[in-house]
PDB file of C-alpha atoms in Angstrom:
ATOM      1  CA  UNK A   1     -25.163  54.183  -0.399  1.00 44.00           C
ATOM      2  CA  UNK A   2     -21.525  54.985  -1.134  1.00 44.00           C
ATOM      3  CA  UNK A   3     -18.271  54.958   0.800  1.00 42.00           C
ATOM      4  CA  UNK A   4     -15.076  56.973   0.456  1.00 44.00           C
ATOM      5  CA  UNK A   5     -12.022  54.692   0.495  1.00 41.00           C
ATOM      6  CA  UNK A   6      -9.031  56.204   2.264  1.00 41.00           C
ATOM      7  CA  UNK A   7      -7.278  53.071   3.572  1.00 43.00           C
ATOM      8  CA  UNK A   8      -4.122  51.881   1.828  1.00 41.00           C
ATOM      9  CA  UNK A   9      -3.636  48.416   0.277  1.00 42.00           C
ATOM     10  CA  UNK A  10      -0.584  46.666  -1.120  1.00 46.00           C
ATOM     11  CA  UNK A  11      -2.440  44.767  -3.854  1.00 47.00           C
ATOM     12  CA  UNK A  12      -2.091  46.324  -7.382  1.00 45.00           C
ATOM     13  CA  UNK A  13      -5.861  46.503  -7.766  1.00 42.00           C
ATOM     14  CA  UNK A  14      -6.100  48.543  -4.601  1.00 45.00           C
ATOM     15  CA  UNK A  15      -3.859  51.206  -6.144  1.00 45.00           C
ATOM     16  CA  UNK A  16      -6.457  51.739  -8.882  1.00 41.00           C
ATOM     17  CA  UNK A  17      -9.209  51.904  -6.300  1.00 41.00           C
ATOM     18  CA  UNK A  18      -7.257  54.393  -4.203  1.00 43.00           C
ATOM     19  CA  UNK A  19      -6.499  56.695  -7.171  1.00 44.00           C
ATOM     20  CA  UNK A  20     -10.134  56.748  -8.205  1.00 42.00           C
ATOM     21  CA  UNK A  21     -11.197  57.206  -4.604  1.00 42.00           C
ATOM     22  CA  UNK A  22      -9.431  60.572  -4.494  1.00 43.00           C
ATOM     23  CA  UNK A  23     -12.107  62.108  -6.674  1.00 41.00           C
ATOM     24  CA  UNK A  24     -15.122  59.838  -6.423  1.00 44.00           C
ATOM     25  CA  UNK A  25     -17.317  57.665  -4.255  1.00 40.00           C
ATOM     26  CA  UNK A  26     -17.807  53.986  -5.012  1.00 41.00           C
ATOM     27  CA  UNK A  27     -20.676  51.590  -4.359  1.00 49.00           C
ATOM     28  CA  UNK A  28     -20.106  49.444  -1.292  1.00 49.00           C
ATOM     29  CA  UNK A  29     -20.994  46.284  -3.201  1.00 52.00           C
ATOM     30  CA  UNK A  30     -18.328  46.951  -5.841  1.00 42.00           C
ATOM     31  CA  UNK A  31     -15.606  47.476  -3.266  1.00 44.00           C
ATOM     32  CA  UNK A  32     -16.584  44.418  -1.241  1.00 51.00           C
ATOM     33  CA  UNK A  33     -16.513  42.202  -4.322  1.00 51.00           C
ATOM     34  CA  UNK A  34     -13.070  43.419  -5.313  1.00 46.00           C
ATOM     35  CA  UNK A  35     -11.618  43.033  -1.836  1.00 49.00           C
ATOM     36  CA  UNK A  36     -13.162  39.563  -1.467  1.00 55.00           C
ATOM     37  CA  UNK A  37     -11.631  38.568  -4.787  1.00 47.00           C
ATOM     38  CA  UNK A  38      -8.189  39.651  -3.602  1.00 45.00           C
ATOM     39  CA  UNK A  39      -8.602  37.731  -0.332  1.00 50.00           C
ATOM     40  CA  UNK A  40      -9.624  34.539  -2.129  1.00 47.00           C
ATOM     41  CA  UNK A  41      -6.642  34.735  -4.499  1.00 44.00           C
ATOM     42  CA  UNK A  42      -4.294  35.255  -1.560  1.00 41.00           C
ATOM     43  CA  UNK A  43      -5.735  32.287   0.309  1.00 48.00           C
ATOM     44  CA  UNK A  44      -5.468  30.093  -2.775  1.00 43.00           C
ATOM     45  CA  UNK A  45      -1.832  31.007  -3.355  1.00 37.00           C
ATOM     46  CA  UNK A  46      -0.882  30.418   0.288  1.00 47.00           C
ATOM     47  CA  UNK A  47      -2.838  27.182   0.836  1.00 75.00           C
ATOM     48  CA  UNK A  48      -0.669  24.246   1.816  1.00 91.00           C
ATOM     49  CA  UNK A  49      -1.704  20.619   2.290  1.00 96.00           C
ATOM     50  CA  UNK A  50      -2.061  19.340   5.831  1.00 98.00           C
ATOM     51  CA  UNK A  51       0.915  17.279   6.926  1.00 98.00           C
ATOM     52  CA  UNK A  52      -0.239  13.915   8.286  1.00 98.00           C
ATOM     53  CA  UNK A  53       2.290  11.753  10.122  1.00 98.00           C
ATOM     54  CA  UNK A  54       1.211   8.117   9.669  1.00 98.00           C
ATOM     55  CA  UNK A  55       2.484   5.461  12.067  1.00 98.00           C
ATOM     56  CA  UNK A  56       2.198   1.724  11.486  1.00 98.00           C
ATOM     57  CA  UNK A  57       2.225  -0.435  14.608  1.00 98.00           C
ATOM     58  CA  UNK A  58       3.256  -3.529  12.652  1.00 97.00           C
ATOM     59  CA  UNK A  59       6.811  -4.045  11.375  1.00 97.00           C
ATOM     60  CA  UNK A  60       5.889  -6.908   9.028  1.00 95.00           C
ATOM     61  CA  UNK A  61       6.552  -5.988   5.388  1.00 93.00           C
ATOM     62  CA  UNK A  62       3.256  -7.423   4.112  1.00 94.00           C
ATOM     63  CA  UNK A  63       1.324  -6.058   7.068  1.00 96.00           C
ATOM     64  CA  UNK A  64      -2.305  -5.265   6.404  1.00 97.00           C
ATOM     65  CA  UNK A  65      -1.828  -2.061   8.367  1.00 98.00           C
ATOM     66  CA  UNK A  66       0.917  -0.959   6.003  1.00 98.00           C
ATOM     67  CA  UNK A  67      -1.561  -1.730   3.231  1.00 98.00           C
ATOM     68  CA  UNK A  68      -4.127   0.542   4.869  1.00 98.00           C
ATOM     69  CA  UNK A  69      -1.621   3.380   4.971  1.00 98.00           C
ATOM     70  CA  UNK A  70      -0.645   2.853   1.343  1.00 98.00           C
ATOM     71  CA  UNK A  71      -4.304   3.062   0.426  1.00 98.00           C
ATOM     72  CA  UNK A  72      -4.697   6.218   2.516  1.00 98.00           C
ATOM     73  CA  UNK A  73      -1.823   7.825   0.598  1.00 98.00           C
ATOM     74  CA  UNK A  74      -3.446   6.847  -2.710  1.00 98.00           C
ATOM     75  CA  UNK A  75      -6.747   8.369  -1.586  1.00 98.00           C
ATOM     76  CA  UNK A  76      -4.990  11.583  -0.566  1.00 97.00           C
ATOM     77  CA  UNK A  77      -3.700  11.926  -4.117  1.00 95.00           C
ATOM     78  CA  UNK A  78      -7.089  11.391  -5.733  1.00 94.00           C
ATOM     79  CA  UNK A  79     -10.371  11.795  -3.892  1.00 93.00           C
ATOM     80  CA  UNK A  80      -9.300  13.450  -0.590  1.00 95.00           C
ATOM     81  CA  UNK A  81      -7.064  16.291  -1.682  1.00 93.00           C
ATOM     82  CA  UNK A  82      -5.234  18.713   0.579  1.00 96.00           C
ATOM     83  CA  UNK A  83      -3.457  16.021   2.601  1.00 98.00           C
ATOM     84  CA  UNK A  84       0.235  15.149   2.559  1.00 98.00           C
ATOM     85  CA  UNK A  85       0.493  11.762   4.279  1.00 98.00           C
ATOM     86  CA  UNK A  86       3.971  10.530   5.195  1.00 98.00           C
ATOM     87  CA  UNK A  87       4.612   7.160   6.826  1.00 98.00           C
ATOM     88  CA  UNK A  88       7.069   7.755   9.662  1.00 98.00           C
ATOM     89  CA  UNK A  89       9.145   4.633  10.255  1.00 98.00           C
ATOM     90  CA  UNK A  90       9.254   3.541  13.911  1.00 98.00           C
ATOM     91  CA  UNK A  91      11.409   0.438  13.402  1.00 98.00           C
ATOM     92  CA  UNK A  92      14.805   2.196  13.885  1.00 98.00           C
ATOM     93  CA  UNK A  93      13.836   3.574  17.301  1.00 98.00           C
ATOM     94  CA  UNK A  94      15.751   2.053  20.227  1.00 98.00           C
ATOM     95  CA  UNK A  95      13.882   0.729  23.217  1.00 98.00           C
ATOM     96  CA  UNK A  96      12.995   3.582  25.540  1.00 98.00           C
ATOM     97  CA  UNK A  97      15.866   4.070  27.942  1.00 97.00           C
ATOM     98  CA  UNK A  98      16.399   7.362  29.741  1.00 96.00           C
ATOM     99  CA  UNK A  99      20.124   6.561  29.986  1.00 97.00           C
ATOM    100  CA  UNK A 100      20.193   7.443  26.287  1.00 97.00           C
ATOM    101  CA  UNK A 101      19.127  11.002  27.111  1.00 96.00           C
ATOM    102  CA  UNK A 102      22.295  13.073  27.410  1.00 94.00           C
ATOM    103  CA  UNK A 103      22.320  16.805  28.178  1.00 91.00           C
ATOM    104  CA  UNK A 104      18.621  17.079  27.355  1.00 87.00           C
ATOM    105  CA  UNK A 105      19.114  15.532  23.927  1.00 94.00           C
ATOM    106  CA  UNK A 106      17.985  12.223  22.467  1.00 97.00           C
ATOM    107  CA  UNK A 107      19.608   9.717  20.089  1.00 97.00           C
ATOM    108  CA  UNK A 108      19.640  10.927  16.469  1.00 97.00           C
ATOM    109  CA  UNK A 109      16.916   8.515  15.341  1.00 98.00           C
ATOM    110  CA  UNK A 110      14.690   9.624  18.205  1.00 98.00           C
ATOM    111  CA  UNK A 111      15.302  13.312  17.509  1.00 98.00           C
ATOM    112  CA  UNK A 112      14.405  12.803  13.843  1.00 98.00           C
ATOM    113  CA  UNK A 113      11.226  10.938  14.796  1.00 98.00           C
ATOM    114  CA  UNK A 114      10.173  13.570  17.313  1.00 98.00           C
ATOM    115  CA  UNK A 115      10.741  16.307  14.725  1.00 98.00           C
ATOM    116  CA  UNK A 116       8.404  14.546  12.265  1.00 98.00           C
ATOM    117  CA  UNK A 117       5.673  14.362  14.900  1.00 98.00           C
ATOM    118  CA  UNK A 118       6.185  17.955  16.013  1.00 98.00           C
ATOM    119  CA  UNK A 119       5.929  19.279  12.443  1.00 98.00           C
ATOM    120  CA  UNK A 120       2.815  17.262  11.594  1.00 98.00           C
ATOM    121  CA  UNK A 121      -0.612  18.878  11.590  1.00 98.00           C
ATOM    122  CA  UNK A 122      -2.252  15.606  12.634  1.00 98.00           C
ATOM    123  CA  UNK A 123      -1.543  11.917  13.205  1.00 98.00           C
ATOM    124  CA  UNK A 124      -2.869   8.752  11.585  1.00 98.00           C
ATOM    125  CA  UNK A 125      -2.308   5.587  13.619  1.00 98.00           C
ATOM    126  CA  UNK A 126      -2.553   2.197  11.917  1.00 98.00           C
ATOM    127  CA  UNK A 127      -2.741   0.074  15.039  1.00 97.00           C
ATOM    128  CA  UNK A 128      -2.924  -3.713  15.207  1.00 97.00           C
ATOM    129  CA  UNK A 129      -4.243  -5.366  18.348  1.00 96.00           C
ATOM    130  CA  UNK A 130      -1.847  -7.488  20.396  1.00 95.00           C
ATOM    131  CA  UNK A 131      -3.256  -8.965  23.606  1.00 95.00           C
ATOM    132  CA  UNK A 132      -6.080  -6.403  23.786  1.00 94.00           C
ATOM    133  CA  UNK A 133      -3.610  -3.529  23.428  1.00 96.00           C
ATOM    134  CA  UNK A 134      -1.292  -1.676  21.054  1.00 97.00           C
ATOM    135  CA  UNK A 135       1.903  -3.280  19.794  1.00 97.00           C
ATOM    136  CA  UNK A 136       5.254  -2.925  21.563  1.00 98.00           C
ATOM    137  CA  UNK A 137       6.893  -0.977  18.685  1.00 98.00           C
ATOM    138  CA  UNK A 138       4.029   1.519  18.590  1.00 98.00           C
ATOM    139  CA  UNK A 139       3.985   1.986  22.370  1.00 98.00           C
ATOM    140  CA  UNK A 140       7.749   2.526  22.289  1.00 98.00           C
ATOM    141  CA  UNK A 141       7.353   5.228  19.636  1.00 98.00           C
ATOM    142  CA  UNK A 142       4.557   6.877  21.599  1.00 98.00           C
ATOM    143  CA  UNK A 143       6.688   6.932  24.741  1.00 98.00           C
ATOM    144  CA  UNK A 144       9.725   8.450  22.994  1.00 98.00           C
ATOM    145  CA  UNK A 145       7.633  11.278  21.535  1.00 98.00           C
ATOM    146  CA  UNK A 146       6.046  11.902  24.930  1.00 98.00           C
ATOM    147  CA  UNK A 147       9.382  12.658  26.592  1.00 97.00           C
ATOM    148  CA  UNK A 148       9.751  16.356  27.517  1.00 96.00           C
ATOM    149  CA  UNK A 149       8.618  18.299  25.696  1.00 97.00           C
ATOM    150  CA  UNK A 150       5.648  16.151  24.702  1.00 98.00           C
ATOM    151  CA  UNK A 151       5.377  16.563  20.919  1.00 98.00           C
ATOM    152  CA  UNK A 152       1.994  14.818  20.726  1.00 98.00           C
ATOM    153  CA  UNK A 153       0.253  17.628  22.591  1.00 98.00           C
ATOM    154  CA  UNK A 154      -2.809  19.146  20.890  1.00 97.00           C
ATOM    155  CA  UNK A 155      -2.467  17.034  17.732  1.00 98.00           C
ATOM    156  CA  UNK A 156      -5.668  15.835  16.054  1.00 98.00           C
ATOM    157  CA  UNK A 157      -5.522  12.093  15.350  1.00 98.00           C
ATOM    158  CA  UNK A 158      -7.358   9.129  13.874  1.00 98.00           C
ATOM    159  CA  UNK A 159      -6.973   5.365  14.294  1.00 98.00           C
ATOM    160  CA  UNK A 160      -7.459   2.632  11.698  1.00 98.00           C
ATOM    161  CA  UNK A 161      -7.205  -1.066  12.523  1.00 98.00           C
ATOM    162  CA  UNK A 162      -7.785  -4.474  11.021  1.00 97.00           C
ATOM    163  CA  UNK A 163      -7.399  -8.089  12.111  1.00 94.00           C
ATOM    164  CA  UNK A 164      -9.517 -10.974  13.312  1.00 92.00           C
ATOM    165  CA  UNK A 165     -12.478 -10.853  15.669  1.00 91.00           C
ATOM    166  CA  UNK A 166     -13.136  -7.248  16.677  1.00 86.00           C
ATOM    167  CA  UNK A 167     -10.758  -5.997  13.969  1.00 90.00           C
ATOM    168  CA  UNK A 168      -8.416  -4.237  16.392  1.00 93.00           C
ATOM    169  CA  UNK A 169     -11.130  -2.347  18.248  1.00 93.00           C
ATOM    170  CA  UNK A 170      -9.808  -3.115  21.728  1.00 95.00           C
ATOM    171  CA  UNK A 171      -6.371  -1.743  20.803  1.00 96.00           C
ATOM    172  CA  UNK A 172      -8.109   1.436  19.698  1.00 96.00           C
ATOM    173  CA  UNK A 173      -9.818   1.792  23.062  1.00 97.00           C
ATOM    174  CA  UNK A 174      -6.449   1.470  24.803  1.00 97.00           C
ATOM    175  CA  UNK A 175      -4.781   3.920  22.414  1.00 98.00           C
ATOM    176  CA  UNK A 176      -7.523   6.455  23.106  1.00 98.00           C
ATOM    177  CA  UNK A 177      -6.874   6.030  26.821  1.00 98.00           C
ATOM    178  CA  UNK A 178      -3.158   6.665  26.285  1.00 98.00           C
ATOM    179  CA  UNK A 179      -4.041   9.716  24.215  1.00 98.00           C
ATOM    180  CA  UNK A 180      -5.875  11.332  27.131  1.00 98.00           C
ATOM    181  CA  UNK A 181      -2.629  11.842  29.038  1.00 97.00           C
ATOM    182  CA  UNK A 182      -0.746  12.882  25.885  1.00 98.00           C
ATOM    183  CA  UNK A 183      -3.339  15.536  24.966  1.00 98.00           C
ATOM    184  CA  UNK A 184      -4.039  13.845  21.630  1.00 98.00           C
ATOM    185  CA  UNK A 185      -7.456  14.670  20.187  1.00 98.00           C
ATOM    186  CA  UNK A 186      -8.959  11.677  18.364  1.00 98.00           C
ATOM    187  CA  UNK A 187     -11.862  11.911  15.941  1.00 98.00           C
ATOM    188  CA  UNK A 188     -14.839   9.952  17.260  1.00 96.00           C
ATOM    189  CA  UNK A 189     -16.538   9.146  13.979  1.00 96.00           C
ATOM    190  CA  UNK A 190     -16.315   7.284  11.755  1.00 97.00           C
ATOM    191  CA  UNK A 191     -14.771   4.328  13.573  1.00 97.00           C
ATOM    192  CA  UNK A 192     -12.578   2.044  11.491  1.00 98.00           C
ATOM    193  CA  UNK A 193     -11.833  -1.505  12.635  1.00 95.00           C
ATOM    194  CA  UNK A 194     -12.142  -4.175   9.960  1.00 96.00           C
ATOM    195  CA  UNK A 195     -12.261  -7.970  10.234  1.00 96.00           C
ATOM    196  CA  UNK A 196      -9.653  -8.855   7.618  1.00 95.00           C
ATOM    197  CA  UNK A 197     -10.728 -12.477   7.298  1.00 95.00           C
ATOM    198  CA  UNK A 198     -14.440 -12.225   6.622  1.00 94.00           C
ATOM    199  CA  UNK A 199     -15.533 -12.294   2.961  1.00 95.00           C
ATOM    200  CA  UNK A 200     -15.191 -10.502   0.690  1.00 96.00           C
ATOM    201  CA  UNK A 201     -11.387 -10.495   0.664  1.00 96.00           C
ATOM    202  CA  UNK A 202     -10.002  -7.227   2.019  1.00 96.00           C
ATOM    203  CA  UNK A 203      -6.307  -7.626   1.171  1.00 97.00           C
ATOM    204  CA  UNK A 204      -4.150  -9.431  -1.392  1.00 97.00           C
ATOM    205  CA  UNK A 205      -1.118 -11.595  -0.564  1.00 94.00           C
ATOM    206  CA  UNK A 206       1.143  -8.536  -0.386  1.00 96.00           C
ATOM    207  CA  UNK A 207      -1.071  -6.737   2.096  1.00 96.00           C
ATOM    208  CA  UNK A 208      -2.608  -4.296  -0.369  1.00 97.00           C
ATOM    209  CA  UNK A 209      -6.169  -3.174   0.323  1.00 98.00           C
ATOM    210  CA  UNK A 210      -8.383  -4.412  -2.522  1.00 98.00           C
ATOM    211  CA  UNK A 211     -11.920  -4.117  -1.134  1.00 97.00           C
ATOM    212  CA  UNK A 212     -13.693  -1.048  -2.512  1.00 97.00           C
ATOM    213  CA  UNK A 213     -16.178  -0.711   0.340  1.00 97.00           C
ATOM    214  CA  UNK A 214     -13.311  -0.681   2.849  1.00 97.00           C
ATOM    215  CA  UNK A 215     -11.533   1.954   0.766  1.00 98.00           C
ATOM    216  CA  UNK A 216     -14.659   4.078   0.957  1.00 98.00           C
ATOM    217  CA  UNK A 217     -14.731   3.728   4.738  1.00 98.00           C
ATOM    218  CA  UNK A 218     -11.066   4.715   4.878  1.00 98.00           C
ATOM    219  CA  UNK A 219     -11.820   7.727   2.702  1.00 98.00           C
ATOM    220  CA  UNK A 220     -14.459   8.883   5.196  1.00 98.00           C
ATOM    221  CA  UNK A 221     -11.901   8.660   8.015  1.00 98.00           C
ATOM    222  CA  UNK A 222      -9.526  10.916   6.078  1.00 98.00           C
ATOM    223  CA  UNK A 223     -12.292  13.396   5.322  1.00 98.00           C
ATOM    224  CA  UNK A 224     -13.218  13.518   9.005  1.00 98.00           C
ATOM    225  CA  UNK A 225      -9.597  13.901  10.125  1.00 98.00           C
ATOM    226  CA  UNK A 226      -9.064  16.722   7.645  1.00 98.00           C
ATOM    227  CA  UNK A 227     -12.175  18.586   8.799  1.00 97.00           C
ATOM    228  CA  UNK A 228     -11.336  18.073  12.489  1.00 98.00           C
ATOM    229  CA  UNK A 229      -7.767  19.309  11.967  1.00 98.00           C
ATOM    230  CA  UNK A 230      -9.008  22.515  10.344  1.00 96.00           C
ATOM    231  CA  UNK A 231     -11.575  22.897  13.096  1.00 96.00           C
ATOM    232  CA  UNK A 232      -8.900  22.751  15.811  1.00 94.00           C
ATOM    233  CA  UNK A 233      -6.805  25.216  13.833  1.00 91.00           C
ATOM    234  CA  UNK A 234      -9.794  27.562  13.673  1.00 89.00           C
ATOM    235  CA  UNK A 235     -10.003  27.433   9.885  1.00 74.00           C
ATOM    236  CA  UNK A 236     -12.528  26.319   7.293  1.00 67.00           C
ATOM    237  CA  UNK A 237     -11.628  23.294   5.140  1.00 62.00           C
TER     238      UNK A 237
END
């Protein structure tokens, strides 16, 4: 079976195909292979890493949750490629106060924060558990970004937590509940809440993650978040 090619292409290879097509017929398989090759090269040249906005609910410098995010960034540069994870600082944000909204604008620090969330492909929350819930700084950041227009809407997200007892699991349940109203889409598996105080040691004195099995679990979260983000975008990872 053969096909006469009359369509025009902008790729240099297509010019050769078109010239030869004026006087000959070509096998379908040959043409499909050449076109597929061009498509793959175009996709490769245009591929960009997913932008992940990472938020830490703890402001403590040696926070274990900061350590989790540092480890996530390290993993994104080695074993889970295609992710650009940026920790977005929530400490400078003022307490939510609608008196600070003037002429439909927000304070500069809030505007900058909202822009980071809006431009992100997905969100990674490192959420400690305070009194069965999320921390005040994290809730404040969530509320600022939810002001009209809600910049959380339709973002894929994942939550990682550590601590004593349940390892932050109850805070995750509350954060998921908050996310329902915000139209955040959380991955369901794998779950990640780690008891930081059970042996073997998970963190060093500076809050760095040192346990290899926990790093592997964190890696699986990133892989799942990446796949889910592409799925919501309607693309293959």
